[in-house]
Every structure is written in structure tokens, then in C-alpha cells.
Amino acid sequence: MIKVQNLCKSYKNSRVLSDINLHVQRGEIFGIVGQSGAGKSTLLRCINGLESFESGKVIVNDTDIAGLNETAMRQFRRKIGMIFQNFALLNRKTVLDNVMLPMECWHYPQVERRKKAEELLALVGLADKLGSLPHELSGGQKQRVAIARALTLEPDILLCDEATSALDPAITQSILELLRDVNRQMGITILMVTHDMAVIKTICTRMAIITGNRIATTGRVSDVFLAEPAELRELVGYKEIYAPAGRSLLRVALRESVGGPASLYELFAFLKGDFSIVSANIEQFESESYGLLYLHVAAEQLEQTVHCCQQHGIECSAYSPESPARGNG
Ligand code: ADP
């Protein structure tokens, strides 16, 4: 669906994207995270053909966009919707007119434009706001208008650039639910760029982290959060967890899909009460929840405890007192 291969992009002499490889499958919701300035928006603009790049390939729906002439590029962009943090609505136009705008550019007949815009505004829950102006709407409502507008030309792909970053957490959730409905009901592939981990955890099945202009990690969201690679810890922060003398620290990750609480019961039974919980966290992801526990166990029991975890499908890592765990649990 979207294949980015060895993409390199600079502004003047400054490298912004280095050797980017990404494969977003049809129908998935894929998240890209990274610090501000990491190159996320630039990558989106390379994917929809708004930015040129020095080397590498961007292939969307089997089309290598480097080979497109102006007319073909216009047709290509038609199939890619985009929403932004600042909504990008025209302030003097009504909600209905804003949504009809892309169809106007493509010379859709007036009756069709109106019908389609009304349908989409009903879909995003704004059937009663057709005649309102953007300044009369809340941030969440403005983003709903932007989503309706992005859907008018029936795109295959929706690119979301920090689409919820200007919204409060409750409104963010409602916008994410709407995007999930759009993904499921219309089969639209969604590529989300965000710095908000909650967005990634809630809606994305796979993710990539961009650090230092490169993709540092790619994988299923739950796998990345369970593995806690250094790039993730850099983004979310971490605290150091130590074990006192004679104790060892064990990090235990429990997936709902491989036993969950039953496995934990087996581990606790094995430890016969000789453990303490230093930190515990339950995370809910788009398709799965998992628990992350940090335990102090007797140092001499560490090896057998690790073995017990392995037997019951529990992922674990042991830490010596000299090298503390760095977790966000
Ligand atoms: P992000 O979306 O991750 O915050 P951007 O893709 O917006 O990052 O920007 C990546 C880097 O490229 C930044 O250092 C930014 O200043 C620079 N940049 C972005 N757009 C331009 C431009 N049009 N001209 C020059 N530099 C740019």
C-alpha cells in the first residue's frame, strides 16, 4: 500500500530524513512518533508528493510517485486525504462549503457535492452544523469537519499530521474513535504522525519511531512497548529501579493473549510469597492489553524464577543491582 524505500531528504544542506524504510499495509492504522523536528511531517509530505526527495522511492498503491507527471500527480493526490493539527478550514466559508470545496475543485455537479457533503457531515456527527462558520465550532468539531472534507474524494489513504494535538484528552478519544470507524467502515488506510503515545496505543496496530532523522524502531505497538527500546524510553522518559542487597530485580511482561492473570498466578505460587512488587502497570492497546510488573525476588532464586516465567509464557528480564532497570512502569 505505502512503501518507502531508502528515502533521503534534505533542506538545503541539512539532512532531514536518512534512509527511511517503511511499509504500511492496506487497511491498517500505522503510527509514526518522534520528537518535534524529527522529520515526521516531512515524511508525510514526501508520501503525498508535496515534497521532492534526493534519493529512494515512495510507492503508493503500486505507483512509484517519482514517475508521475503533473496531471498524474494531481490524480494521485486525489486518493490521499490529509488532516492537520490546525484543521486548515476556510474561516469565511460555512461548514458545508468547507466540505464541498475539494469536490468543487474537481468539478463535481452541485447536487452531488451537496448530497455527499451532507452525508459525510452526518457521518462525523455534525448534521446540525451545516450553516455554521468554523469560529462557531469547538476544536473537536472543527477536526470533524476536516475529516469529512478529507473523505469527500473517497481516498484510499488518510494522512493525519498531529491531528489531535490541539485537542483535550476526551475530545482526542472521540476523534480517534471516529478515525477508527472510518478505517473499519470505509477500509481507509490511516497513517498517523503524532508525538502523543496515547494516540499510538489507542488506535494504531503498528508503529515506527523516528530518531535522528532515521527510523529507529518499527513493530507492532504492543511489541514495541513491551520491549521498551532506548528510543521509546527517550520519548516517554524513564525512572531507574534498583534492587536492594540480596535481592534481584525482575521485569515481567504479561500479555493477555498468552495466559495473562493465570500465568501470573503460577509465578506467584512459585515464589511462595517471597517477592515484592516495586511497580505495576496495565496498558490497553488497540487490540491487546498487557501488564508490566517489576518485582524484587531473592537473588539466589533468580535463575529458577526466570525459568518458571519461561515455562508459563511470561516474558521477563532480570537485572543485577549494578545495572538497574530503566522502566516507565
Ligand atoms: P516533525 O514533523 O517531526 O516535527 P518536520 O518534518 O516538520 O519535523 O521538520 C524536520 C526538520 O526539517 C526540522 O528541522 C525543520 O526545521 C526542517 N524543515 C521542515 N520544513 C522545512 C522547509 N520547508 N525548509 C527548511 N527546513 C524545513
Short mmCIF file of C-alpha atoms and ligand atoms in Angstrom, two decimals:
data_model
loop_
_atom_site.label_atom_id
_atom_site.label_comp_id
_atom_site.label_asym_id
_atom_site.label_seq_id
_atom_site.Cartn_x
_atom_site.Cartn_y
_atom_site.Cartn_z
CA MET A 1 0.00 0.00 0.00
CA ILE A 2 2.62 2.58 1.11
CA LYS A 3 6.22 1.53 0.60
CA VAL A 4 9.01 3.92 1.39
CA GLN A 5 12.42 2.64 0.40
CA ASN A 6 15.76 4.18 1.37
CA LEU A 7 14.28 7.66 1.31
CA CYS A 8 16.67 10.55 1.90
CA LYS A 9 15.60 14.16 2.06
CA SER A 10 17.50 17.36 2.84
CA TYR A 11 16.57 21.02 3.09
CA LYS A 12 19.49 22.98 1.67
CA ASN A 13 22.48 21.19 3.20
CA SER A 14 20.66 19.86 6.20
CA ARG A 15 19.62 16.18 6.18
CA VAL A 16 16.05 15.77 7.48
CA LEU A 17 15.33 12.14 6.58
CA SER A 18 18.00 9.45 6.21
CA ASP A 19 17.47 6.07 4.64
CA ILE A 20 13.82 5.74 5.64
CA ASN A 21 12.19 2.37 5.04
CA LEU A 22 8.54 1.89 5.84
CA HIS A 23 5.81 -0.47 4.74
CA VAL A 24 2.24 0.39 5.62
CA GLN A 25 -0.24 -2.32 4.73
CA ARG A 26 -3.63 -1.76 3.16
CA GLY A 27 -6.31 -1.12 5.76
CA GLU A 28 -4.05 -0.71 8.77
CA ILE A 29 -3.63 2.23 11.12
CA PHE A 30 0.07 2.93 11.37
CA GLY A 31 1.61 5.43 13.77
CA ILE A 32 4.83 7.40 13.42
CA VAL A 33 6.22 9.00 16.56
CA GLY A 34 9.27 11.08 17.21
CA GLN A 35 10.35 14.28 18.82
CA SER A 36 9.49 17.61 17.30
CA GLY A 37 11.75 18.26 14.33
CA ALA A 38 12.43 14.54 13.76
CA GLY A 39 11.11 14.77 10.22
CA LYS A 40 7.64 13.21 10.62
CA SER A 41 5.69 15.87 8.74
CA THR A 42 8.31 15.96 6.02
CA LEU A 43 7.90 12.21 5.58
CA LEU A 44 4.12 12.61 5.20
CA ARG A 45 4.64 15.34 2.62
CA CYS A 46 7.06 13.10 0.69
CA ILE A 47 4.43 10.35 0.72
CA ASN A 48 1.70 12.54 -0.73
CA GLY A 49 4.03 14.05 -3.31
CA LEU A 50 4.09 17.56 -1.84
CA GLU A 51 7.86 17.36 -1.24
CA SER A 52 10.57 16.11 -3.54
CA PHE A 53 13.44 13.99 -2.20
CA GLU A 54 17.01 13.29 -3.27
CA SER A 55 17.02 9.52 -3.31
CA GLY A 56 14.93 6.48 -2.50
CA LYS A 57 11.41 5.53 -3.55
CA VAL A 58 7.88 6.18 -2.46
CA ILE A 59 5.45 3.63 -3.85
CA VAL A 60 1.78 4.08 -3.10
CA ASN A 61 -0.74 1.54 -4.36
CA ASP A 62 1.91 0.11 -6.70
CA THR A 63 2.62 3.55 -8.16
CA ASP A 64 6.14 4.94 -7.92
CA ILE A 65 5.35 8.60 -7.35
CA ALA A 66 8.68 9.78 -8.77
CA GLY A 67 7.44 8.81 -12.21
CA LEU A 68 4.23 10.87 -12.12
CA ASN A 69 3.76 13.92 -14.33
CA GLU A 70 1.73 16.89 -13.08
CA THR A 71 -1.65 15.56 -14.19
CA ALA A 72 -0.99 12.07 -12.82
CA MET A 73 0.26 13.58 -9.54
CA ARG A 74 -2.99 15.53 -9.20
CA GLN A 75 -4.99 12.35 -9.73
CA PHE A 76 -2.74 10.54 -7.27
CA ARG A 77 -3.25 13.16 -4.54
CA ARG A 78 -6.96 12.90 -5.01
CA LYS A 79 -6.79 9.48 -3.40
CA ILE A 80 -4.90 10.73 -0.35
CA GLY A 81 -6.79 12.71 2.27
CA MET A 82 -4.97 14.76 4.85
CA ILE A 83 -5.88 16.28 8.20
CA PHE A 84 -3.77 18.64 10.29
CA GLN A 85 -3.37 19.88 13.83
CA ASN A 86 -4.73 23.34 12.92
CA PHE A 87 -7.70 21.90 10.94
CA ALA A 88 -6.95 24.15 7.92
CA LEU A 89 -10.56 25.23 7.42
CA LEU A 90 -11.52 28.35 5.49
CA ASN A 91 -12.87 30.71 8.13
CA ARG A 92 -15.24 32.65 5.86
CA LYS A 93 -16.90 29.55 4.46
CA THR A 94 -19.60 27.59 6.21
CA VAL A 95 -19.06 24.03 7.37
CA LEU A 96 -20.97 22.75 4.33
CA ASP A 97 -18.94 24.90 1.91
CA ASN A 98 -15.67 23.81 3.51
CA VAL A 99 -16.58 20.17 2.99
CA MET A 100 -17.78 20.76 -0.59
CA LEU A 101 -14.54 22.54 -1.53
CA PRO A 102 -12.48 19.56 -2.81
CA MET A 103 -15.45 18.43 -4.92
CA GLU A 104 -15.76 21.95 -6.33
CA CYS A 105 -12.09 21.79 -7.38
CA TRP A 106 -12.83 18.52 -9.16
CA HIS A 107 -15.96 19.96 -10.80
CA TYR A 108 -18.47 17.62 -9.20
CA PRO A 109 -22.06 18.64 -10.06
CA GLN A 110 -23.57 20.94 -7.40
CA VAL A 111 -26.31 18.46 -6.40
CA GLU A 112 -23.80 15.66 -5.90
CA ARG A 113 -21.45 17.92 -3.92
CA ARG A 114 -24.19 18.92 -1.53
CA LYS A 115 -25.52 15.39 -1.11
CA LYS A 116 -22.10 13.93 -0.41
CA ALA A 117 -21.09 16.73 1.98
CA GLU A 118 -24.35 16.35 3.92
CA GLU A 119 -23.84 12.58 4.16
CA LEU A 120 -20.28 12.98 5.41
CA LEU A 121 -21.21 15.68 7.91
CA ALA A 122 -23.90 13.35 9.24
CA LEU A 123 -21.29 10.59 9.48
CA VAL A 124 -18.99 12.77 11.58
CA GLY A 125 -21.90 13.86 13.80
CA LEU A 126 -22.32 17.42 12.53
CA ALA A 127 -25.60 17.23 10.62
CA ASP A 128 -26.87 20.22 12.61
CA LYS A 129 -23.86 22.46 11.84
CA LEU A 130 -24.06 22.78 8.05
CA GLY A 131 -24.51 26.56 8.12
CA SER A 132 -22.08 27.30 10.95
CA LEU A 133 -18.80 29.09 10.44
CA PRO A 134 -15.58 27.47 11.77
CA HIS A 135 -15.21 30.03 14.58
CA GLU A 136 -18.59 28.91 15.92
CA LEU A 137 -17.29 25.36 16.43
CA SER A 138 -15.20 23.69 19.14
CA GLY A 139 -11.78 22.26 18.28
CA GLY A 140 -13.17 18.72 18.12
CA GLN A 141 -16.00 19.84 15.82
CA LYS A 142 -13.52 21.63 13.55
CA GLN A 143 -11.47 18.44 13.26
CA ARG A 144 -14.66 16.53 12.41
CA VAL A 145 -15.30 18.99 9.57
CA ALA A 146 -11.71 18.48 8.41
CA ILE A 147 -12.19 14.71 8.46
CA ALA A 148 -15.43 14.99 6.46
CA ARG A 149 -13.64 17.21 3.95
CA ALA A 150 -10.74 14.75 3.69
CA LEU A 151 -13.19 11.96 2.86
CA THR A 152 -15.09 13.73 0.06
CA LEU A 153 -12.96 12.39 -2.78
CA GLU A 154 -13.13 8.85 -1.37
CA PRO A 155 -9.44 8.49 -0.56
CA ASP A 156 -7.66 5.16 -0.07
CA ILE A 157 -5.32 6.71 2.46
CA LEU A 158 -5.75 9.27 5.21
CA LEU A 159 -2.60 11.04 6.42
CA CYS A 160 -3.03 12.60 9.87
CA ASP A 161 -0.42 15.14 10.94
CA GLU A 162 -0.73 15.69 14.71
CA ALA A 163 -4.50 15.62 14.14
CA THR A 164 -5.39 15.51 17.82
CA SER A 165 -2.54 17.55 19.26
CA ALA A 166 -4.66 20.69 19.73
CA LEU A 167 -7.48 18.79 21.46
CA ASP A 168 -8.06 17.84 25.07
CA PRO A 169 -7.90 14.13 26.03
CA ALA A 170 -11.67 13.45 25.98
CA ILE A 171 -12.13 15.08 22.57
CA THR A 172 -9.00 13.30 21.34
CA GLN A 173 -10.64 9.98 22.25
CA SER A 174 -13.79 10.84 20.31
CA ILE A 175 -11.77 11.86 17.25
CA LEU A 176 -9.75 8.64 17.47
CA GLU A 177 -12.98 6.63 17.65
CA LEU A 178 -14.21 8.43 14.55
CA LEU A 179 -10.96 7.67 12.73
CA ARG A 180 -11.23 4.03 13.76
CA ASP A 181 -14.79 3.90 12.35
CA VAL A 182 -13.58 5.48 9.12
CA ASN A 183 -10.81 2.89 8.92
CA ARG A 184 -13.13 -0.04 9.59
CA GLN A 185 -16.22 1.03 7.68
CA MET A 186 -14.53 2.50 4.62
CA GLY A 187 -11.36 0.39 4.63
CA ILE A 188 -9.20 3.51 4.53
CA THR A 189 -5.54 3.07 5.45
CA ILE A 190 -4.50 5.61 8.06
CA LEU A 191 -1.01 6.91 8.68
CA MET A 192 -0.85 8.93 11.89
CA VAL A 193 2.02 11.21 12.79
CA THR A 194 1.98 12.20 16.42
CA HIS A 195 4.12 12.85 19.46
CA ASP A 196 1.31 11.54 21.70
CA MET A 197 1.87 7.94 22.86
CA ALA A 198 -1.77 7.67 23.96
CA VAL A 199 -2.82 8.11 20.33
CA ILE A 200 -0.47 5.35 19.22
CA LYS A 201 -1.63 2.96 21.94
CA THR A 202 -5.32 3.61 21.36
CA ILE A 203 -5.63 3.33 17.65
CA CYS A 204 -2.51 2.03 15.87
CA THR A 205 -1.66 -1.60 15.22
CA ARG A 206 1.92 -0.92 14.17
CA MET A 207 4.29 1.94 14.74
CA ALA A 208 7.65 3.41 13.87
CA ILE A 209 9.86 5.68 15.94
CA ILE A 210 11.90 8.30 14.12
CA THR A 211 15.03 9.44 15.93
CA GLY A 212 17.90 11.43 14.48
CA ASN A 213 16.22 11.53 11.03
CA ARG A 214 16.12 7.73 10.88
CA ILE A 215 13.59 5.06 11.68
CA ALA A 216 14.99 3.56 14.86
CA THR A 217 12.26 1.01 15.61
CA THR A 218 9.30 -0.50 13.77
CA GLY A 219 6.88 -3.10 15.01
CA ARG A 220 3.51 -3.97 16.50
CA VAL A 221 2.62 -1.33 19.05
CA SER A 222 2.35 -3.80 21.95
CA ASP A 223 5.68 -5.43 20.99
CA VAL A 224 7.47 -2.09 20.95
CA PHE A 225 6.01 -1.05 24.30
CA LEU A 226 6.87 -4.42 25.82
CA ALA A 227 10.43 -4.31 24.51
CA GLU A 228 10.86 -0.67 25.65
CA PRO A 229 13.76 0.09 23.28
CA ALA A 230 16.02 3.02 24.15
CA GLU A 231 14.31 5.23 21.52
CA LEU A 232 10.96 4.71 23.22
CA ARG A 233 12.37 5.39 26.67
CA GLU A 234 13.88 8.60 25.34
CA LEU A 235 10.44 9.71 24.19
CA VAL A 236 8.39 8.71 27.23
CA GLY A 237 11.02 9.22 29.92
CA TYR A 238 12.06 6.58 32.43
CA LYS A 239 12.93 6.07 36.02
CA GLU A 240 15.66 3.86 37.39
CA ILE A 241 14.57 0.97 39.58
CA TYR A 242 17.10 -0.63 41.92
CA ALA A 243 17.19 -3.87 43.87
CA PRO A 244 18.40 -3.85 47.50
CA ALA A 245 21.26 -6.11 48.67
CA GLY A 246 20.45 -9.81 48.36
CA ARG A 247 17.50 -9.17 46.01
CA SER A 248 17.30 -9.07 42.26
CA LEU A 249 15.00 -7.12 40.05
CA LEU A 250 12.77 -8.93 37.59
CA ARG A 251 10.76 -7.22 34.88
CA VAL A 252 7.74 -9.30 33.94
CA ALA A 253 5.59 -8.63 30.90
CA LEU A 254 2.24 -10.39 30.68
CA ARG A 255 0.24 -10.47 27.52
CA GLU A 256 -3.45 -11.08 27.76
CA SER A 257 -3.14 -13.32 24.69
CA VAL A 258 -0.63 -15.68 26.33
CA GLY A 259 -2.09 -16.53 29.66
CA GLY A 260 -2.35 -13.16 31.42
CA PRO A 261 -3.52 -13.48 35.06
CA ALA A 262 -3.34 -17.30 35.03
CA SER A 263 0.40 -17.17 34.23
CA LEU A 264 0.92 -14.57 36.92
CA TYR A 265 -0.80 -16.83 39.45
CA GLU A 266 1.66 -19.61 38.55
CA LEU A 267 4.61 -17.27 39.03
CA PHE A 268 3.35 -16.00 42.39
CA ALA A 269 2.69 -19.57 43.54
CA PHE A 270 6.27 -20.48 42.59
CA LEU A 271 7.67 -17.54 44.57
CA LYS A 272 5.66 -18.61 47.66
CA GLY A 273 5.23 -15.04 48.84
CA ASP A 274 8.95 -14.22 48.77
CA PHE A 275 8.70 -11.24 46.44
CA SER A 276 7.64 -7.62 46.47
CA ILE A 277 6.05 -5.61 43.72
CA VAL A 278 8.05 -2.46 43.03
CA SER A 279 5.97 -1.17 40.17
CA ALA A 280 2.89 -2.38 38.28
CA ASN A 281 1.22 -1.09 35.18
CA ILE A 282 -1.60 -2.31 32.95
CA GLU A 283 -1.68 -0.97 29.45
CA GLN A 284 -4.54 -1.25 27.00
CA PHE A 285 -3.65 -1.27 23.33
CA GLU A 286 -5.76 -1.21 20.23
CA SER A 287 -6.05 -4.99 20.15
CA GLU A 288 -4.48 -6.24 23.34
CA SER A 289 -3.77 -5.38 26.94
CA TYR A 290 -0.69 -6.29 28.88
CA GLY A 291 0.70 -5.94 32.35
CA LEU A 292 4.21 -4.83 33.21
CA LEU A 293 5.49 -5.67 36.69
CA TYR A 294 8.80 -5.01 38.38
CA LEU A 295 9.44 -7.47 41.22
CA HIS A 296 12.15 -7.86 43.81
CA VAL A 297 12.95 -11.55 44.25
CA ALA A 298 15.62 -13.36 46.26
CA ALA A 299 18.90 -13.16 44.32
CA GLU A 300 19.56 -16.88 44.75
CA GLN A 301 16.14 -17.70 43.29
CA LEU A 302 16.53 -15.55 40.21
CA GLU A 303 17.56 -18.26 37.80
CA GLN A 304 14.71 -20.61 38.74
CA THR A 305 12.24 -17.71 38.63
CA VAL A 306 13.29 -16.84 35.10
CA HIS A 307 12.87 -20.50 34.19
CA CYS A 308 9.38 -20.52 35.74
CA CYS A 309 8.43 -17.44 33.70
CA GLN A 310 9.63 -19.09 30.50
CA GLN A 311 7.60 -22.21 31.28
CA HIS A 312 4.41 -20.16 31.61
CA GLY A 313 4.90 -17.94 28.58
CA ILE A 314 5.79 -14.88 30.64
CA GLU A 315 8.33 -12.55 29.07
CA CYS A 316 10.86 -11.43 31.67
CA SER A 317 14.20 -9.70 32.06
CA ALA A 318 16.44 -9.92 35.10
CA TYR A 319 18.58 -7.02 36.31
CA SER A 320 21.55 -7.08 38.62
CA PRO A 321 21.81 -4.39 41.31
CA GLU A 322 24.72 -2.81 39.39
CA SER A 323 22.63 -2.24 36.26
CA PRO A 324 19.21 -1.04 37.30
CA ALA A 325 16.15 -1.40 35.10
CA ARG A 326 15.06 1.73 33.34
CA GLY A 327 11.34 1.39 33.02
CA ASN A 328 8.32 3.59 32.72
CA GLY A 329 6.30 1.27 34.92
P1 ADP B 1 8.38 16.99 12.76
O1 ADP B 1 7.13 16.86 11.95
O2 ADP B 1 8.92 15.67 13.21
O3 ADP B 1 8.25 17.96 13.88
P2 ADP B 1 9.38 18.32 10.39
O4 ADP B 1 9.26 17.32 9.33
O5 ADP B 1 8.34 19.40 10.46
O6 ADP B 1 9.52 17.60 11.81
O7 ADP B 1 10.79 19.05 10.28
C1 ADP B 1 12.00 18.31 10.24
C2 ADP B 1 13.17 19.28 10.09
O8 ADP B 1 13.11 19.90 8.80
C3 ADP B 1 13.16 20.43 11.10
O9 ADP B 1 14.46 20.69 11.48
C4 ADP B 1 12.58 21.58 10.32
O10 ADP B 1 13.06 22.79 10.82
C5 ADP B 1 13.07 21.31 8.93
N1 ADP B 1 12.14 21.80 7.88
C6 ADP B 1 10.86 21.44 7.74
N2 ADP B 1 10.31 22.05 6.67
C7 ADP B 1 11.30 22.83 6.14
C8 ADP B 1 11.38 23.71 5.00
N3 ADP B 1 10.33 23.90 4.19
N4 ADP B 1 12.56 24.32 4.76
C9 ADP B 1 13.64 24.11 5.55
N5 ADP B 1 13.64 23.29 6.62
C10 ADP B 1 12.49 22.66 6.92
#
